[in-house]
Coordinates of C-alpha atoms in Angstrom, one line a residue:
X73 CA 72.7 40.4 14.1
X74 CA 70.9 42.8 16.5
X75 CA 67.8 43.4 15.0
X76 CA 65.2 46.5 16.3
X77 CA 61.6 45.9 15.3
X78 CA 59.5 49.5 14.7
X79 CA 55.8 49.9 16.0
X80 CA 53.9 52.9 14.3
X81 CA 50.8 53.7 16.4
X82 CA 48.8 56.7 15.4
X83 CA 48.7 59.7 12.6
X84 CA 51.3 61.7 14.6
X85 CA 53.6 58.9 14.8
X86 CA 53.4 57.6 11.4
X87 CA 54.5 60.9 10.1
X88 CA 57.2 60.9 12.1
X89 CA 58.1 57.5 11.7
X90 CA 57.2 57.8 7.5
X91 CA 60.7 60.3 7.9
X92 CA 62.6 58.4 9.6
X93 CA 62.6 55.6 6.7
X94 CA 62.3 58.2 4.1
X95 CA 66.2 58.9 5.3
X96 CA 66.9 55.0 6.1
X97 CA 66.0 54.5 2.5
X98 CA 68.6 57.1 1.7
X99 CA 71.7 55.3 3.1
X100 CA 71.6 52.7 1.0
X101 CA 74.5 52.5 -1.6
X102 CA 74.6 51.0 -4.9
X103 CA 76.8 49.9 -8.4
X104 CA 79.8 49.6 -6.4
X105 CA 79.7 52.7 -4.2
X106 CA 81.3 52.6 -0.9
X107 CA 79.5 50.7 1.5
X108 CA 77.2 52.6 3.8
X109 CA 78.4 52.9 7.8
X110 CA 74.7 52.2 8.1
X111 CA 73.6 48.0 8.6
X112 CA 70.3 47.7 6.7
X113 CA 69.7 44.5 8.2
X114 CA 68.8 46.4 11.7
X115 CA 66.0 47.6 10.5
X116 CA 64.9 45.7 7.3
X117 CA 64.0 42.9 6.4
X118 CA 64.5 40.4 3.5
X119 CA 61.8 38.6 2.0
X120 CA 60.1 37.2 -1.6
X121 CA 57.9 39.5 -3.9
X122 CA 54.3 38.0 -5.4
X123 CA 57.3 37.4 -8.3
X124 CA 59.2 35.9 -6.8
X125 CA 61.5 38.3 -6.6
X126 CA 63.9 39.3 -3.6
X127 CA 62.7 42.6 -1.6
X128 CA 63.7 44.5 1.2
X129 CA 61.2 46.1 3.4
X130 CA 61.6 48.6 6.8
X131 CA 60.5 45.9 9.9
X132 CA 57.5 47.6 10.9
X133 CA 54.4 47.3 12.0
X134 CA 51.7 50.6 11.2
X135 CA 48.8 50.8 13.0
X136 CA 46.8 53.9 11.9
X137 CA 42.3 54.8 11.5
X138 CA 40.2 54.1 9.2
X139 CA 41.0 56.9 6.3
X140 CA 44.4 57.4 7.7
X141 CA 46.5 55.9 5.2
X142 CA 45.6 57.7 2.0
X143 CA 46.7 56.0 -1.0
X144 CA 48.8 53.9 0.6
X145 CA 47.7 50.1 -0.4
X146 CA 48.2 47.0 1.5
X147 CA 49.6 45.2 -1.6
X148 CA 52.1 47.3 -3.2
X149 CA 53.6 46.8 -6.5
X150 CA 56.2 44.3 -5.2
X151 CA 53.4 42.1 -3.8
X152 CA 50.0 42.6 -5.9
X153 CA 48.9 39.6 -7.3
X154 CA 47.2 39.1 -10.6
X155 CA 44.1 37.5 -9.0
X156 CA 43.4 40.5 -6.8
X157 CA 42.4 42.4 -9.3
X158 CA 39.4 40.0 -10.2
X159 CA 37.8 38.4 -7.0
X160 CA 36.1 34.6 -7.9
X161 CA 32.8 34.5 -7.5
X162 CA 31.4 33.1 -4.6
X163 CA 28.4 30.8 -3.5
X164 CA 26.1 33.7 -4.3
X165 CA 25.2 33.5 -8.1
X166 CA 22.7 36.1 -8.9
X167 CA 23.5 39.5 -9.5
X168 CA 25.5 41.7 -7.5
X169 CA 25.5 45.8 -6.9
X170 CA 29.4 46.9 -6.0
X171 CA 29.8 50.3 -4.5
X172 CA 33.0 51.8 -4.1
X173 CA 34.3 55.2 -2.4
X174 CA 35.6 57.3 -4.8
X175 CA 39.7 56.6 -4.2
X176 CA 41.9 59.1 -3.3
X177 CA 43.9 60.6 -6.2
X178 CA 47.6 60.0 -6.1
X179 CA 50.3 62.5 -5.4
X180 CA 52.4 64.1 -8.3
X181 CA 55.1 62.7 -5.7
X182 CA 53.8 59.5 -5.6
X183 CA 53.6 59.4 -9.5
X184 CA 57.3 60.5 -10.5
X185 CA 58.3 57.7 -7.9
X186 CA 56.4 54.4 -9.5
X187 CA 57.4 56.1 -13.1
X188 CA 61.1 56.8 -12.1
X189 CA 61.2 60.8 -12.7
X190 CA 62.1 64.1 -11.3
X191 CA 60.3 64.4 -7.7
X192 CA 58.4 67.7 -8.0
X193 CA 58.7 70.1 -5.4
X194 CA 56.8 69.0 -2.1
X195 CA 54.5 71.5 -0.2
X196 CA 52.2 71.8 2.5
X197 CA 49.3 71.6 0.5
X198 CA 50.4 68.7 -1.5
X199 CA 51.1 66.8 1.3
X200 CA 47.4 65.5 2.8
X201 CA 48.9 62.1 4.3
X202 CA 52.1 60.8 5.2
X203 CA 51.9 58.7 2.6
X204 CA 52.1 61.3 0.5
X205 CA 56.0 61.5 1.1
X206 CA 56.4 57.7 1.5
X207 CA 59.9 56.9 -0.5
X208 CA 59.9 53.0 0.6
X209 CA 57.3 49.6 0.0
X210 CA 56.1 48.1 2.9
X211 CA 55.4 44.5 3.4
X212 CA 51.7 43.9 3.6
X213 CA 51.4 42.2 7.0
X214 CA 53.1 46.1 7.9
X215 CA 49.9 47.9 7.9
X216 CA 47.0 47.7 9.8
X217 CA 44.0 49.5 9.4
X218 CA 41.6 49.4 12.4
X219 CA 38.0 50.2 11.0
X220 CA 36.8 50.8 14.4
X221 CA 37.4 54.6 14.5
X222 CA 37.9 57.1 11.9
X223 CA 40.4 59.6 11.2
X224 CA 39.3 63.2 12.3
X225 CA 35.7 62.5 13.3
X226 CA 33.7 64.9 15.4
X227 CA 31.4 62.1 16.4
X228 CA 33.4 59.8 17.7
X229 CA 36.8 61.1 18.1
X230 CA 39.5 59.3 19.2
X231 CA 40.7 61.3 21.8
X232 CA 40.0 59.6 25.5
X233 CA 42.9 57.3 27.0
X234 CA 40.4 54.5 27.6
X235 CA 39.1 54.6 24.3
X236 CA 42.8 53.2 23.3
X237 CA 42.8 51.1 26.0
X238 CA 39.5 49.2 25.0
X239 CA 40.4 49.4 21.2
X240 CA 43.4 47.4 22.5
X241 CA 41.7 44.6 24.3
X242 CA 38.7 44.2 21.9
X243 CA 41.1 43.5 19.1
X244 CA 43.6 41.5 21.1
X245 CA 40.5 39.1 22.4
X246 CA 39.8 38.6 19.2
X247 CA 42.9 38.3 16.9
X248 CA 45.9 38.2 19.7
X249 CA 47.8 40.6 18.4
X250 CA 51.0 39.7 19.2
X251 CA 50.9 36.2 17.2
X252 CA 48.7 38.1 14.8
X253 CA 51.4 41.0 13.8
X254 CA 54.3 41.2 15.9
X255 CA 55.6 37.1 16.0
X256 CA 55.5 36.6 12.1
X257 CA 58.9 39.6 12.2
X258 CA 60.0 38.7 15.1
X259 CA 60.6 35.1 14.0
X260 CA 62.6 36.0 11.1
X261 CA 65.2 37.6 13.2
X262 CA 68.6 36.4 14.4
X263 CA 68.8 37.7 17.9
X264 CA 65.9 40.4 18.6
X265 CA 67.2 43.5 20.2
X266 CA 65.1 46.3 20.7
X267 CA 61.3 47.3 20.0
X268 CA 61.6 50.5 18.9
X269 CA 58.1 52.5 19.1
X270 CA 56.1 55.7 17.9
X271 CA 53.2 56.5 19.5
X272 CA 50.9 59.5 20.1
X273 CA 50.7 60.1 23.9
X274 CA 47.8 62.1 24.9
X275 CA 45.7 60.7 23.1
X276 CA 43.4 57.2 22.6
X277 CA 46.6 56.1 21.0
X278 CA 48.7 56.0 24.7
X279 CA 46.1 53.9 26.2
X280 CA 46.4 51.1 22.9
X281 CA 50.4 51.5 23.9
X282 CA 50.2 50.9 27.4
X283 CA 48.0 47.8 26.9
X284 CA 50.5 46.6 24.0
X285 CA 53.5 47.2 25.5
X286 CA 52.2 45.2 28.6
X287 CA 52.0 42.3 26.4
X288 CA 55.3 43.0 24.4
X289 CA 57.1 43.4 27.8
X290 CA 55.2 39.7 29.1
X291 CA 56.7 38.7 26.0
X292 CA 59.5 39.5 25.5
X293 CA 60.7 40.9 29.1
X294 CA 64.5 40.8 28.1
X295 CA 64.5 43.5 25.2
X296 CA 65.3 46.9 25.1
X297 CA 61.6 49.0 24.8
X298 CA 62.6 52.4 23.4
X299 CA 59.2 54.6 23.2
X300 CA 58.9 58.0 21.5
X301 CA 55.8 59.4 22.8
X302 CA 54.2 62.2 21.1
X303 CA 52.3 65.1 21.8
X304 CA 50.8 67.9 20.5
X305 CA 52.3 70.9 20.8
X306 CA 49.8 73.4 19.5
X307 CA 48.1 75.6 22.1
X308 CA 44.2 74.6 22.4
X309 CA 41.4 75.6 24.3
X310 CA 41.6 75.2 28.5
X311 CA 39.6 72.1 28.6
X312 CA 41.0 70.3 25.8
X313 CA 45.0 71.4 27.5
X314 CA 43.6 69.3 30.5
X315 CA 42.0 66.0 29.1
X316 CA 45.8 66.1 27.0
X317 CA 47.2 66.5 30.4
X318 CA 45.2 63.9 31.8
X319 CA 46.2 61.4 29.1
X320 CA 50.0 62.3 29.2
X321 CA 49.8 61.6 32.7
X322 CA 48.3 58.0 32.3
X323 CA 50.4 57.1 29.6
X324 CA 53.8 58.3 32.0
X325 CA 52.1 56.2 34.5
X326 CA 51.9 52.9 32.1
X327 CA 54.2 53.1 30.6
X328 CA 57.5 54.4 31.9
X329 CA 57.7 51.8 34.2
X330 CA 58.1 49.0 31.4
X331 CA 60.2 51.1 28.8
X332 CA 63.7 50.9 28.6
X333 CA 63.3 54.6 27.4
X334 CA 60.7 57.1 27.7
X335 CA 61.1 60.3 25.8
X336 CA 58.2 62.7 25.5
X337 CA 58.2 65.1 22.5
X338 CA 56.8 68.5 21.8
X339 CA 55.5 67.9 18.2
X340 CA 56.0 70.9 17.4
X341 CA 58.7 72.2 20.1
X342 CA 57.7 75.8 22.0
X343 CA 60.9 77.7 21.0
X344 CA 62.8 77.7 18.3
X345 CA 65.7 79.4 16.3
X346 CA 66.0 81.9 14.0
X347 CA 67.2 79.4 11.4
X348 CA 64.1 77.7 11.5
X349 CA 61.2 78.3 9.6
X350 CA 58.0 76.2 11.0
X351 CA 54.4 75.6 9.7
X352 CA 53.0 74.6 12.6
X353 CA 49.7 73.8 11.0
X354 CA 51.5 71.3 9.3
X355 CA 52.3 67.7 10.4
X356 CA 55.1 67.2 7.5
X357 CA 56.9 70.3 8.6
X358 CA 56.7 69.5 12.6
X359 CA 57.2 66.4 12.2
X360 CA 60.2 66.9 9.9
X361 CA 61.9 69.1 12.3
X362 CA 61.6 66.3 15.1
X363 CA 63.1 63.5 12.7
X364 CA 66.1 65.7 12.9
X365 CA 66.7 65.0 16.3
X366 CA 65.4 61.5 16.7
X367 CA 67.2 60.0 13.9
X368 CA 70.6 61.0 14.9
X369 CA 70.3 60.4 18.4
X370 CA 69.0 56.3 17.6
X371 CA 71.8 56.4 14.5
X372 CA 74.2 54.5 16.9
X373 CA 71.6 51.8 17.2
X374 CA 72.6 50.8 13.4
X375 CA 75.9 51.5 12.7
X376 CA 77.8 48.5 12.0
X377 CA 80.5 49.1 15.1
X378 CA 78.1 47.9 16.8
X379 CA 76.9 50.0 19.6
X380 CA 75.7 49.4 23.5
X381 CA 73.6 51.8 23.0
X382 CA 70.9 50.8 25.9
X383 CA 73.6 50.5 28.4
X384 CA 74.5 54.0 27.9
X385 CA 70.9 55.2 28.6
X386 CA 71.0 52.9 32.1
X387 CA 73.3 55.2 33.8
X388 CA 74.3 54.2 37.4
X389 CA 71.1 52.1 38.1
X390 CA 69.1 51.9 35.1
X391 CA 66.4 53.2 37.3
X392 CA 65.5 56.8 35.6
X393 CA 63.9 55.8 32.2
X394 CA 62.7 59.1 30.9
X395 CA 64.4 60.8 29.2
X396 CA 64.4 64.5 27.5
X397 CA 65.3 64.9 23.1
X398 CA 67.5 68.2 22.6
X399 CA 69.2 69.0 19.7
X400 CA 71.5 72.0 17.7
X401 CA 71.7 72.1 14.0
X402 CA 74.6 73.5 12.2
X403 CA 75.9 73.9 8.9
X404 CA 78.8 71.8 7.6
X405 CA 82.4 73.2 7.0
X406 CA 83.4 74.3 3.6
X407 CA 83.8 71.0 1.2
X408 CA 87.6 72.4 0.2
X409 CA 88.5 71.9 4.2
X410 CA 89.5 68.6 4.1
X411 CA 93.0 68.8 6.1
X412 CA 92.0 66.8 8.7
X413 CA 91.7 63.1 7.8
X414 CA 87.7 61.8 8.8
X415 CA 87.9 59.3 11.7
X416 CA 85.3 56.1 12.0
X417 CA 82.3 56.6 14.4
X418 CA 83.7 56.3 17.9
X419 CA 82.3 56.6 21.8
X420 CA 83.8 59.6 24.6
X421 CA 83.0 58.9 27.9
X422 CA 84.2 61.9 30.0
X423 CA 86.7 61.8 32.7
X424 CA 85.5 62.5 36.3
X425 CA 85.5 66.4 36.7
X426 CA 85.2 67.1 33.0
X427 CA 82.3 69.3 32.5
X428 CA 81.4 68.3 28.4
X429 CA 77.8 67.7 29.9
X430 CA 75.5 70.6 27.5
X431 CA 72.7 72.6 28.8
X432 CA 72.1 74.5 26.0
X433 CA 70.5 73.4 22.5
X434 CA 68.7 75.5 20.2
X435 CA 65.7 73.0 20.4
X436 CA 64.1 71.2 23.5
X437 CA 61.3 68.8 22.4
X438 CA 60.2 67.9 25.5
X439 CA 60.2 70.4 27.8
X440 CA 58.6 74.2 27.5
X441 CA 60.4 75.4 30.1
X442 CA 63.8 77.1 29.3
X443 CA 65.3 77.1 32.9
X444 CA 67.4 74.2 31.9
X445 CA 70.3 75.9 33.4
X446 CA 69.3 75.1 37.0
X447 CA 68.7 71.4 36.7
X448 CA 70.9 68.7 37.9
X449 CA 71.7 66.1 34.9
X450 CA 71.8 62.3 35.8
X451 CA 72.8 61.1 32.4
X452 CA 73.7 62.7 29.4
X453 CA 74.0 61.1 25.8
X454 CA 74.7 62.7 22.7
X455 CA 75.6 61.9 19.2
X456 CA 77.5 64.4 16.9
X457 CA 76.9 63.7 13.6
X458 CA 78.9 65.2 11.0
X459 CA 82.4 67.3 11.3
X460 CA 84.5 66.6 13.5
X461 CA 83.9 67.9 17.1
X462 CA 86.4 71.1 17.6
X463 CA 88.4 70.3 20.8
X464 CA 90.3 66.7 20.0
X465 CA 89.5 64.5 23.0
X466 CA 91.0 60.8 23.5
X467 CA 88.5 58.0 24.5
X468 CA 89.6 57.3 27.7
X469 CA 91.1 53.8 28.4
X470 CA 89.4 53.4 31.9
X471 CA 87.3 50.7 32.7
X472 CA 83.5 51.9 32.0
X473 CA 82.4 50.0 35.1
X474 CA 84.9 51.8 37.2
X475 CA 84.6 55.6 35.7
X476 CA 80.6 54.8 36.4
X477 CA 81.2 54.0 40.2
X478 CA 83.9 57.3 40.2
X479 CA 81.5 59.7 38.9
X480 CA 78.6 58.3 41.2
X481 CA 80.9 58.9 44.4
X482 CA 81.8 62.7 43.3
X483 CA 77.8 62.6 42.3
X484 CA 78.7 64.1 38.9
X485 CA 76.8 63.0 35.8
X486 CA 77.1 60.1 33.9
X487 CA 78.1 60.7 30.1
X488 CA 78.5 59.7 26.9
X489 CA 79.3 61.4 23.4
X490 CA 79.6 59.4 19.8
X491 CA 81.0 60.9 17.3
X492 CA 80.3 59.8 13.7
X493 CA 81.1 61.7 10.0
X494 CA 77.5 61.1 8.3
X495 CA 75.8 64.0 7.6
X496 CA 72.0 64.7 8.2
X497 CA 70.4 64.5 4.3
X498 CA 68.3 66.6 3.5
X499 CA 66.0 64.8 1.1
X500 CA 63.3 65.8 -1.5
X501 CA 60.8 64.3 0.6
X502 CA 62.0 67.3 3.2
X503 CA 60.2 70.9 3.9
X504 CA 62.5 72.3 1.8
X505 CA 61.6 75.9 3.6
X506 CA 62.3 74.3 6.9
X507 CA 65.6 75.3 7.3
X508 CA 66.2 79.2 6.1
X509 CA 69.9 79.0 6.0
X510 CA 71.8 77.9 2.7
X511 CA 72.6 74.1 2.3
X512 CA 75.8 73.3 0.5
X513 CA 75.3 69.5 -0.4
X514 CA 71.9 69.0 0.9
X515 CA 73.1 68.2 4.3
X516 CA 73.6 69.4 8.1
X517 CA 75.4 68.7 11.1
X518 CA 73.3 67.7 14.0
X519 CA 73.8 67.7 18.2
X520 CA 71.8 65.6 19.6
X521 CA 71.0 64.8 23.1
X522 CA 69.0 62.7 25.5
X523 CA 69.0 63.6 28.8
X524 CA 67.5 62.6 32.6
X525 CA 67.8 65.6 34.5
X526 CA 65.8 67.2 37.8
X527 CA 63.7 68.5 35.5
X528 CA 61.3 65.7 34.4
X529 CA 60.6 66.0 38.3
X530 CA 59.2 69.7 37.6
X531 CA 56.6 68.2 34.8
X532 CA 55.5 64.9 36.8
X533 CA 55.1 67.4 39.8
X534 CA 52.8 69.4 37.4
X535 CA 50.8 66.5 35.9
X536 CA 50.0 64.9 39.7
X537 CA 48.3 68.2 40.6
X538 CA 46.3 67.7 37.1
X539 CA 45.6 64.3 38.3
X540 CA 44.7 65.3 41.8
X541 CA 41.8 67.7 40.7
X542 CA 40.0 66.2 37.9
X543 CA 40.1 61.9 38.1
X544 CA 37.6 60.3 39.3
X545 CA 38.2 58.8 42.9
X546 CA 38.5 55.1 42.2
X547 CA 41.8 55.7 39.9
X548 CA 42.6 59.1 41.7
X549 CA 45.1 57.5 44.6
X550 CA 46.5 54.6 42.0
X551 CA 47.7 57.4 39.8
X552 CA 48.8 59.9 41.7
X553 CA 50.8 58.1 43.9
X554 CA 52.3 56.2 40.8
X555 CA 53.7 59.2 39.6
X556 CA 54.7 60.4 43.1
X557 CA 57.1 57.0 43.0
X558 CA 58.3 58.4 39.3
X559 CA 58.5 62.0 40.4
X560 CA 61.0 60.8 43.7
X561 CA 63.9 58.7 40.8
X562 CA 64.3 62.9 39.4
X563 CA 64.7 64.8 42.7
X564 CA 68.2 65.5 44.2
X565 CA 68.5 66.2 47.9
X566 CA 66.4 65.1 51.1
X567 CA 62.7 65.7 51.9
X568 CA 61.6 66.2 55.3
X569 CA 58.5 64.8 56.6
X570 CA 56.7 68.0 56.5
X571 CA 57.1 68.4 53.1
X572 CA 56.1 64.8 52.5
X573 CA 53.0 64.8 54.6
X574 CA 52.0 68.5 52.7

């Protein structure tokens, strides 16, 4: 077993995250159905109901402010216990005065899924949290409220990296953390392979990561650390744009270094197709949009071929870590074109000289900048998902090791391309608006990519400049020449000393 163990830190995340088990949820198969090319066991987890009942529930932690969660309870119907509901009393005997908050009302959603009905029609408006779409139970130990902030407050927002940061190392002095939350899952598994986490990025919510991954990696310094780190992609005012920048640039700094992967993400991208239709005022929708890509690019991670999928980020010398999410969406072919027989997932790694390496996508979610033509590509993986790739190329049969050491003496790019026949769903817990095309069987083909290129160099360049005017002196020289060091792994080429000195 290769278990993955999810950390959800922050609003941003958990929406995006609250997706991405909305649509593990989905692969599940049942009353003798064929059996799903997805292993469950990757990412859940079995366990015993307040009933004694069996469950299954996503492996997750979800760390989120005070008013963040909505209606979401700790104890769910699988593990509410009978004595909850009446408290005994306690050493105090005399009379006591109970004041509650008025609790949040339930979502018509919400309601059709405890009594079994038709989902009504999701909408903007109907969705205030992202628990408003939740489609799966979560064990209790899964969420975590921290009381110390609140969501959206305008007197103490939670918006400075070292606001995170000290959040972090209060609570970890008092609880440990890690023996607290993280040891109870990662003692059920059989062979841990991968922390998988969501986390906002400029933000309080990079400087709590950076301090928990540094204990995760102490930890458990020989798994994979894949980190999806959010940011906002709506334009704000000048000095706001710069304390983000600021933050993105600390949290590149911390934690790059320690991840297996890095990827940054536009929440919501800067460009996008016709064939998209985005409320960008709306997390759901945004956040949607970016599940598209991120599932399908981590689906090799849990199909039951079991995939090397870390190995395939390293690239020649595991060294370049961050990494930038593309992706195209297409529509399926017609359900009557069936002629050619449907093949099992599978892995392409090009030949030396082939040129299947993609520099165009309809959507970049990391980078603004659409001169992706001129950049040189390090590594390259994608993952087609859905009909079967057009031109019919043969896995090669050449060692991997050798085609690796081949490619980096012609300095071409390394690459890899998976192919596998599950569709994207498109659930009722989706913006069913999102996509303005017509959806024969509620589902999509999706290209997805992940890609270290010349161009991270561009954005690190641009976030030491940041750096270089506005922090303070005593972290000034630390941080910029950090991300010097980062910048250097991306650039192609030789410097001269001139240049260095300038």
């Amino acid at each position: 077993m290769h278990e993955i163990l999810t950390l959800q830190l922050g609003q941003r995340a958990n929406y995006l995250a609250t997706h991405f088990w909305n649509l593990q949820e989905s692969y599940f198969t049942y009353n003798g159905e064929e059996q799903s090319p997805v292993d469950h066991d990757i990412h859940f987890r079995p366990g015993i109901g307040a009933d004694g009942g069996e469950t299954y529930t996503p492996r997750t932690l979800i760390y989120d402010l005070k008013g963040a969660f909505g209606t979401l309870r700790k104890n769910n119907a699988l593990y509410e216990l009978a004595e909850d509901s009446a408290p005994g009393q306690g050493l105090w005997d005399g009379k006591e005065l109970i004041q509650r908050l008025d609790p949040i009302p339930q979502s018509e959603y919400q309601k059709s899924l405890d009594q079994g009905t038709v989902a009504p029609r999701l909408s903007s408006e109907t969705v205030r949290f992202w628990s408003d779409y939740n489609r799966v139970f979560y064990h209790p130990r899964s969420i975590v409220q921290l009381n110390d902030y609140e969501l959206n407050s305008s007197i103490m927002p939670f918006e400075d990296w070292s606001l995170g940061e000290e959040l972090f190392n209060d609570l970890d002095k008092e609880h440990d953390l890690l023996d607290r939350d993280v040891r109870p899952f990662a003692e059920e598994c059989d062979q841990l392979r991968a922390l998988q986490i969501f986390t906002g990025s400029d933000d309080a919510w990079g400087g709590f990561a950076a301090r928990y991954i540094d204990r995760l990696v102490d930890e458990y310094g020989k798994k994979a650390v894949l980190v999806w780190a959010i940011e906002d992609g709506k334009r704000v005012h000048q000095t706001t744009k710069i304390k983000r920048e600021i933050n993105k640039a600390r949290s590149l700094f911390a934690i790059s270094p320690q991840a297996t992967m890095y990827t940054p993400i536009l929440d919501p991208p800067t460009r996008l197709p016709g064939s998209v239709h985005l409320n960008s005022h709306s997390e759901w929708y945004t956040s949607a949009l970016v599940s598209m890509a991120m599932e399908s690019m981590t689906l090799p991670t849990r199909l039951r071929p079991y995939q090397h999928f870390e190995s395939l980020l390293a690239g020649d010398d595991s060294m370049r870590r961050i990494f930038e999410l593309q992706a195209s969406i297409t529509l399926p072919k017609e359900a009557d074109n069936t002629s050619k027989p449907t093949r099992a997932s599978k892995v392409e790694s090009s030949e030396p000289g082939s040129s299947k390496v993609k520099t165009k996508f309809d959507l970049d979610f990391t980078y603004d900048n659409p001169d992706s033509d001129s950049s040189h590509i390090f590594n390259q993986l994608q993952v087609l998902r859905g009909d079967e790739p057009e031109e019919d190329d043969a896995s090669p049969e050449e060692d991997l090791g050798m085609l690796r050491k081949m490619r980096l003496y012609s300095s071409e790019p390394m690459f890899h391309r998976l192919h596998t026949p599950l569709h994207y769903p498109i659930l009722d817990s989706f913006p069913n608006d999102l996509l303005t095309v017509p959806l024969p069987g509620q589902k999509v083909n999706v290209v997805a990519a992940l890609t270290a290129s010349t161009r991270t160099a561009q954005k690190v360049k641009g976030l030491e400049a940041v750096a270089g005017r506005v922090i303070g002196v005593d972290e000034r020289e630390n941080l910029v020449n950090g991300l010097g060091e980062i910048r250097e792994l991306y650039e192609t080429g030789w410097m001269s000393e001139s240049d260095f000195d300038d």
